């Protein structure tokens, strides 16, 4: 079965710096790191000490609130360092990798012939549960829950990101097995979002309802797919899984090995070697990034939702992109004058860039102004495909009005759904941060 989803509201962003569709094996990283802050809302409790020997798949820590949610090592080696911050908060667990990776054997299992209990037990006991996220709130899935549906998006519409279909082309068998696993975790449907205008091999997969996506960003966001198929009401839960993570789940069920392979697209105008690199989760950025222009911003993730990282740090757990763009630390003389900087992409008709929708523009980190009053302009609504009032929801989050937040759709959104609001909003407010704070309040007060 398939369903067509055509998004009209949104924004197509064409930036310079896409990665060439060339896949290379990244040089072996000497060190790897798992960062507990990558897993929202958990309090980690370590099960290893510095100097301990681990296999790929051995447990490093678990969540204080659920010992069934386990976090495992992507490689075999020695636990080199447990990096702590303020109040002894665990920031990273660094592992010095062996020359040749040794794997813990979890044993293979056919998900279609096994019981639902056996499948769920294997998913969470092997550390695969961290790939499952719950909506609402965008937190890790609870092993005790049964979601009404599970969503996977294999079509990323954000600018200069990796092509998921290209990333998955050599993992089709494991991806299918992963889909089979997901069908055993829900009594509802498993939805798979793919590009409508393509002859993708993903459309031939079994045990998933295909959603053919077309339209501008954020058409490919999981939140958009949920809104167009089975919107979340109070008390309901759905789970979401990253496309490449589905293949990791499938491989463990097929082979018994936790193979934390991650294909990272190096993108952005400041990167000189813009390609796809096959590495492992938590690898050192310097092991694959190549040459980079001076005075550049490193972003783990895409340019709209990613997190700033240092060049000597590690790729974040869920990310398939490393975006490298110029630092916007220069001021544009008389930048407020209309029709002056037409080389800068803008939604405003005061720049002639709107006449050239297919032109690729340079992008940097310049905000082009500072925070201003939040006024009604209609910009937010133009780029928000969800049937909500974005400005009113932001205001409700800012004042902490839980009843209004519920009525305005807080259960349907996560920060990434407001990424374009950040990009186009004249007020320069941090919409994604406001939504995250609102979700924090909902978790604390409502649960």
mmCIF file of C-alpha atoms in Angstrom, residues 236-415:
data_model
loop_
_atom_site.group_PDB
_atom_site.id
_atom_site.type_symbol
_atom_site.label_atom_id
_atom_site.label_comp_id
_atom_site.label_asym_id
_atom_site.label_seq_id
_atom_site.Cartn_x
_atom_site.Cartn_y
_atom_site.Cartn_z
ATOM 1 C CA UNK A 236 -1.012 8.546 22.241
ATOM 2 C CA UNK A 237 2.545 7.593 21.293
ATOM 3 C CA UNK A 238 4.335 6.857 18.059
ATOM 4 C CA UNK A 239 7.951 5.848 17.544
ATOM 5 C CA UNK A 240 10.372 7.125 14.930
ATOM 6 C CA UNK A 241 13.602 5.576 13.629
ATOM 7 C CA UNK A 242 16.391 6.964 11.437
ATOM 8 C CA UNK A 243 16.723 5.306 8.022
ATOM 9 C CA UNK A 244 20.297 4.046 8.446
ATOM 10 C CA UNK A 245 19.483 2.941 11.991
ATOM 11 C CA UNK A 246 16.853 0.573 10.570
ATOM 12 C CA UNK A 247 19.670 -1.193 8.690
ATOM 13 C CA UNK A 248 21.732 -1.468 11.901
ATOM 14 C CA UNK A 249 18.745 -3.082 13.635
ATOM 15 C CA UNK A 250 18.278 -5.481 10.726
ATOM 16 C CA UNK A 251 21.945 -6.476 10.635
ATOM 17 C CA UNK A 252 21.998 -7.400 14.314
ATOM 18 C CA UNK A 253 18.962 -9.653 13.875
ATOM 19 C CA UNK A 254 20.547 -11.235 10.774
ATOM 20 C CA UNK A 255 24.117 -11.706 12.020
ATOM 21 C CA UNK A 256 24.048 -11.237 15.794
ATOM 22 C CA UNK A 257 26.579 -8.377 15.522
ATOM 23 C CA UNK A 258 26.100 -4.773 16.567
ATOM 24 C CA UNK A 259 27.676 -3.108 13.541
ATOM 25 C CA UNK A 260 27.437 0.624 14.278
ATOM 26 C CA UNK A 261 28.294 1.634 10.720
ATOM 27 C CA UNK A 262 27.514 5.234 9.894
ATOM 28 C CA UNK A 263 27.752 6.841 6.452
ATOM 29 C CA UNK A 264 28.530 10.528 6.910
ATOM 30 C CA UNK A 265 28.094 13.079 4.125
ATOM 31 C CA UNK A 266 30.650 15.880 4.416
ATOM 32 C CA UNK A 267 28.853 18.934 3.048
ATOM 33 C CA UNK A 268 29.111 22.709 3.055
ATOM 34 C CA UNK A 269 30.948 25.313 1.043
ATOM 35 C CA UNK A 270 33.984 25.334 3.362
ATOM 36 C CA UNK A 271 34.685 21.611 2.960
ATOM 37 C CA UNK A 272 37.079 20.738 0.133
ATOM 38 C CA UNK A 273 36.446 16.970 0.133
ATOM 39 C CA UNK A 274 32.675 16.834 -0.103
ATOM 40 C CA UNK A 275 31.943 13.110 -0.298
ATOM 41 C CA UNK A 276 30.293 10.279 1.616
ATOM 42 C CA UNK A 277 32.500 8.518 4.138
ATOM 43 C CA UNK A 278 31.810 5.120 5.663
ATOM 44 C CA UNK A 279 32.810 5.167 9.319
ATOM 45 C CA UNK A 280 31.308 4.189 12.696
ATOM 46 C CA UNK A 281 29.072 5.975 15.175
ATOM 47 C CA UNK A 282 31.061 8.350 17.372
ATOM 48 C CA UNK A 283 34.132 8.543 15.109
ATOM 49 C CA UNK A 284 36.645 11.379 15.338
ATOM 50 C CA UNK A 285 35.747 14.161 12.921
ATOM 51 C CA UNK A 286 39.379 14.624 11.921
ATOM 52 C CA UNK A 287 39.545 11.011 10.728
ATOM 53 C CA UNK A 288 37.427 11.737 7.645
ATOM 54 C CA UNK A 289 36.833 15.475 7.211
ATOM 55 C CA UNK A 290 39.807 16.274 4.952
ATOM 56 C CA UNK A 291 40.851 19.819 4.036
ATOM 57 C CA UNK A 292 38.721 22.733 5.202
ATOM 58 C CA UNK A 293 38.771 26.482 4.593
ATOM 59 C CA UNK A 294 39.951 28.647 7.483
ATOM 60 C CA UNK A 295 37.446 30.336 9.801
ATOM 61 C CA UNK A 296 34.738 27.714 9.329
ATOM 62 C CA UNK A 297 31.900 26.415 11.488
ATOM 63 C CA UNK A 298 31.683 22.647 11.998
ATOM 64 C CA UNK A 299 28.118 21.405 12.451
ATOM 65 C CA UNK A 300 27.234 17.826 13.344
ATOM 66 C CA UNK A 301 23.984 17.449 11.427
ATOM 67 C CA UNK A 302 22.397 19.750 8.862
ATOM 68 C CA UNK A 303 22.726 23.536 8.743
ATOM 69 C CA UNK A 304 19.198 24.097 10.094
ATOM 70 C CA UNK A 305 19.085 21.739 13.073
ATOM 71 C CA UNK A 306 22.675 20.586 13.670
ATOM 72 C CA UNK A 307 24.914 21.237 16.653
ATOM 73 C CA UNK A 308 28.171 23.174 16.624
ATOM 74 C CA UNK A 309 31.159 20.896 17.263
ATOM 75 C CA UNK A 310 34.894 21.427 17.406
ATOM 76 C CA UNK A 311 37.082 19.929 14.645
ATOM 77 C CA UNK A 312 38.867 17.721 17.205
ATOM 78 C CA UNK A 313 35.589 16.332 18.572
ATOM 79 C CA UNK A 314 33.400 13.387 17.527
ATOM 80 C CA UNK A 315 30.375 13.031 15.248
ATOM 81 C CA UNK A 316 27.090 12.970 17.166
ATOM 82 C CA UNK A 317 25.282 9.670 17.629
ATOM 83 C CA UNK A 318 22.355 10.103 15.223
ATOM 84 C CA UNK A 319 23.948 12.315 12.563
ATOM 85 C CA UNK A 320 24.564 11.388 8.916
ATOM 86 C CA UNK A 321 25.993 14.793 7.981
ATOM 87 C CA UNK A 322 28.920 16.970 8.874
ATOM 88 C CA UNK A 323 28.191 20.463 7.550
ATOM 89 C CA UNK A 324 31.075 22.918 7.267
ATOM 90 C CA UNK A 325 30.203 26.513 6.388
ATOM 91 C CA UNK A 326 31.932 29.906 6.727
ATOM 92 C CA UNK A 327 31.678 31.720 10.035
ATOM 93 C CA UNK A 328 29.408 34.725 9.626
ATOM 94 C CA UNK A 329 31.554 37.066 11.684
ATOM 95 C CA UNK A 330 31.545 39.928 9.184
ATOM 96 C CA UNK A 331 29.030 42.749 8.859
ATOM 97 C CA UNK A 332 27.393 43.758 5.608
ATOM 98 C CA UNK A 333 27.647 47.509 5.075
ATOM 99 C CA UNK A 334 24.158 48.996 4.771
ATOM 100 C CA UNK A 335 22.718 45.481 4.784
ATOM 101 C CA UNK A 336 19.304 46.902 5.645
ATOM 102 C CA UNK A 337 19.003 48.647 2.275
ATOM 103 C CA UNK A 338 16.613 46.893 -0.162
ATOM 104 C CA UNK A 339 18.015 45.312 -3.339
ATOM 105 C CA UNK A 340 21.607 45.807 -2.175
ATOM 106 C CA UNK A 341 22.693 42.244 -1.347
ATOM 107 C CA UNK A 342 20.852 40.226 -3.967
ATOM 108 C CA UNK A 343 23.432 37.436 -3.689
ATOM 109 C CA UNK A 344 22.020 36.635 -0.232
ATOM 110 C CA UNK A 345 19.062 34.239 -0.145
ATOM 111 C CA UNK A 346 15.958 35.791 1.381
ATOM 112 C CA UNK A 347 12.208 35.222 1.468
ATOM 113 C CA UNK A 348 11.708 38.978 1.474
ATOM 114 C CA UNK A 349 10.815 40.744 -1.760
ATOM 115 C CA UNK A 350 13.393 43.396 -0.771
ATOM 116 C CA UNK A 351 16.002 41.063 -2.262
ATOM 117 C CA UNK A 352 15.923 40.004 -5.896
ATOM 118 C CA UNK A 353 16.979 36.478 -4.934
ATOM 119 C CA UNK A 354 13.316 35.407 -5.088
ATOM 120 C CA UNK A 355 13.487 35.845 -8.880
ATOM 121 C CA UNK A 356 16.047 33.013 -9.094
ATOM 122 C CA UNK A 357 14.525 30.063 -7.191
ATOM 123 C CA UNK A 358 16.933 27.504 -8.703
ATOM 124 C CA UNK A 359 20.121 29.433 -8.010
ATOM 125 C CA UNK A 360 22.433 27.967 -5.370
ATOM 126 C CA UNK A 361 23.374 30.473 -2.671
ATOM 127 C CA UNK A 362 26.220 30.716 -0.210
ATOM 128 C CA UNK A 363 25.246 30.319 3.434
ATOM 129 C CA UNK A 364 27.131 31.246 6.590
ATOM 130 C CA UNK A 365 26.324 31.624 10.285
ATOM 131 C CA UNK A 366 25.534 35.353 10.132
ATOM 132 C CA UNK A 367 22.165 36.145 11.726
ATOM 133 C CA UNK A 368 21.931 39.413 9.760
ATOM 134 C CA UNK A 369 20.580 41.238 12.784
ATOM 135 C CA UNK A 370 19.847 40.781 16.453
ATOM 136 C CA UNK A 371 16.800 39.658 18.408
ATOM 137 C CA UNK A 372 13.818 41.954 17.975
ATOM 138 C CA UNK A 373 10.180 42.182 18.994
ATOM 139 C CA UNK A 374 8.013 39.223 18.007
ATOM 140 C CA UNK A 375 5.488 40.723 15.608
ATOM 141 C CA UNK A 376 2.881 39.313 13.236
ATOM 142 C CA UNK A 377 4.397 39.009 9.752
ATOM 143 C CA UNK A 378 2.961 35.744 8.405
ATOM 144 C CA UNK A 379 6.472 34.395 7.751
ATOM 145 C CA UNK A 380 6.127 31.512 10.186
ATOM 146 C CA UNK A 381 2.841 30.336 8.715
ATOM 147 C CA UNK A 382 4.282 30.345 5.176
ATOM 148 C CA UNK A 383 6.874 27.702 6.053
ATOM 149 C CA UNK A 384 4.838 25.606 8.515
ATOM 150 C CA UNK A 385 2.996 22.708 6.794
ATOM 151 C CA UNK A 386 1.477 21.442 10.050
ATOM 152 C CA UNK A 387 -2.056 22.584 10.853
ATOM 153 C CA UNK A 388 -0.996 24.648 13.864
ATOM 154 C CA UNK A 389 -0.477 28.296 14.776
ATOM 155 C CA UNK A 390 3.316 28.509 15.151
ATOM 156 C CA UNK A 391 3.568 32.022 16.606
ATOM 157 C CA UNK A 392 0.836 31.404 19.162
ATOM 158 C CA UNK A 393 2.456 28.094 20.178
ATOM 159 C CA UNK A 394 5.817 29.802 20.634
ATOM 160 C CA UNK A 395 4.240 32.471 22.821
ATOM 161 C CA UNK A 396 2.476 29.830 24.918
ATOM 162 C CA UNK A 397 5.813 28.033 25.405
ATOM 163 C CA UNK A 398 7.542 31.283 26.372
ATOM 164 C CA UNK A 399 5.038 31.986 29.173
ATOM 165 C CA UNK A 400 4.680 28.330 30.178
ATOM 166 C CA UNK A 401 0.908 28.111 29.637
ATOM 167 C CA UNK A 402 0.426 24.332 29.541
ATOM 168 C CA UNK A 403 -3.275 24.412 28.644
ATOM 169 C CA UNK A 404 -2.641 26.669 25.649
ATOM 170 C CA UNK A 405 0.359 24.592 24.597
ATOM 171 C CA UNK A 406 -1.808 21.468 24.537
ATOM 172 C CA UNK A 407 -4.567 23.192 22.583
ATOM 173 C CA UNK A 408 -2.080 24.630 20.075
ATOM 174 C CA UNK A 409 -0.437 21.300 19.206
ATOM 175 C CA UNK A 410 2.640 20.862 21.423
ATOM 176 C CA UNK A 411 2.220 17.064 21.248
ATOM 177 C CA UNK A 412 2.742 17.114 17.473
ATOM 178 C CA UNK A 413 5.994 19.061 17.277
ATOM 179 C CA UNK A 414 9.652 18.828 18.175
ATOM 180 C CA UNK A 415 12.378 21.452 17.627
#
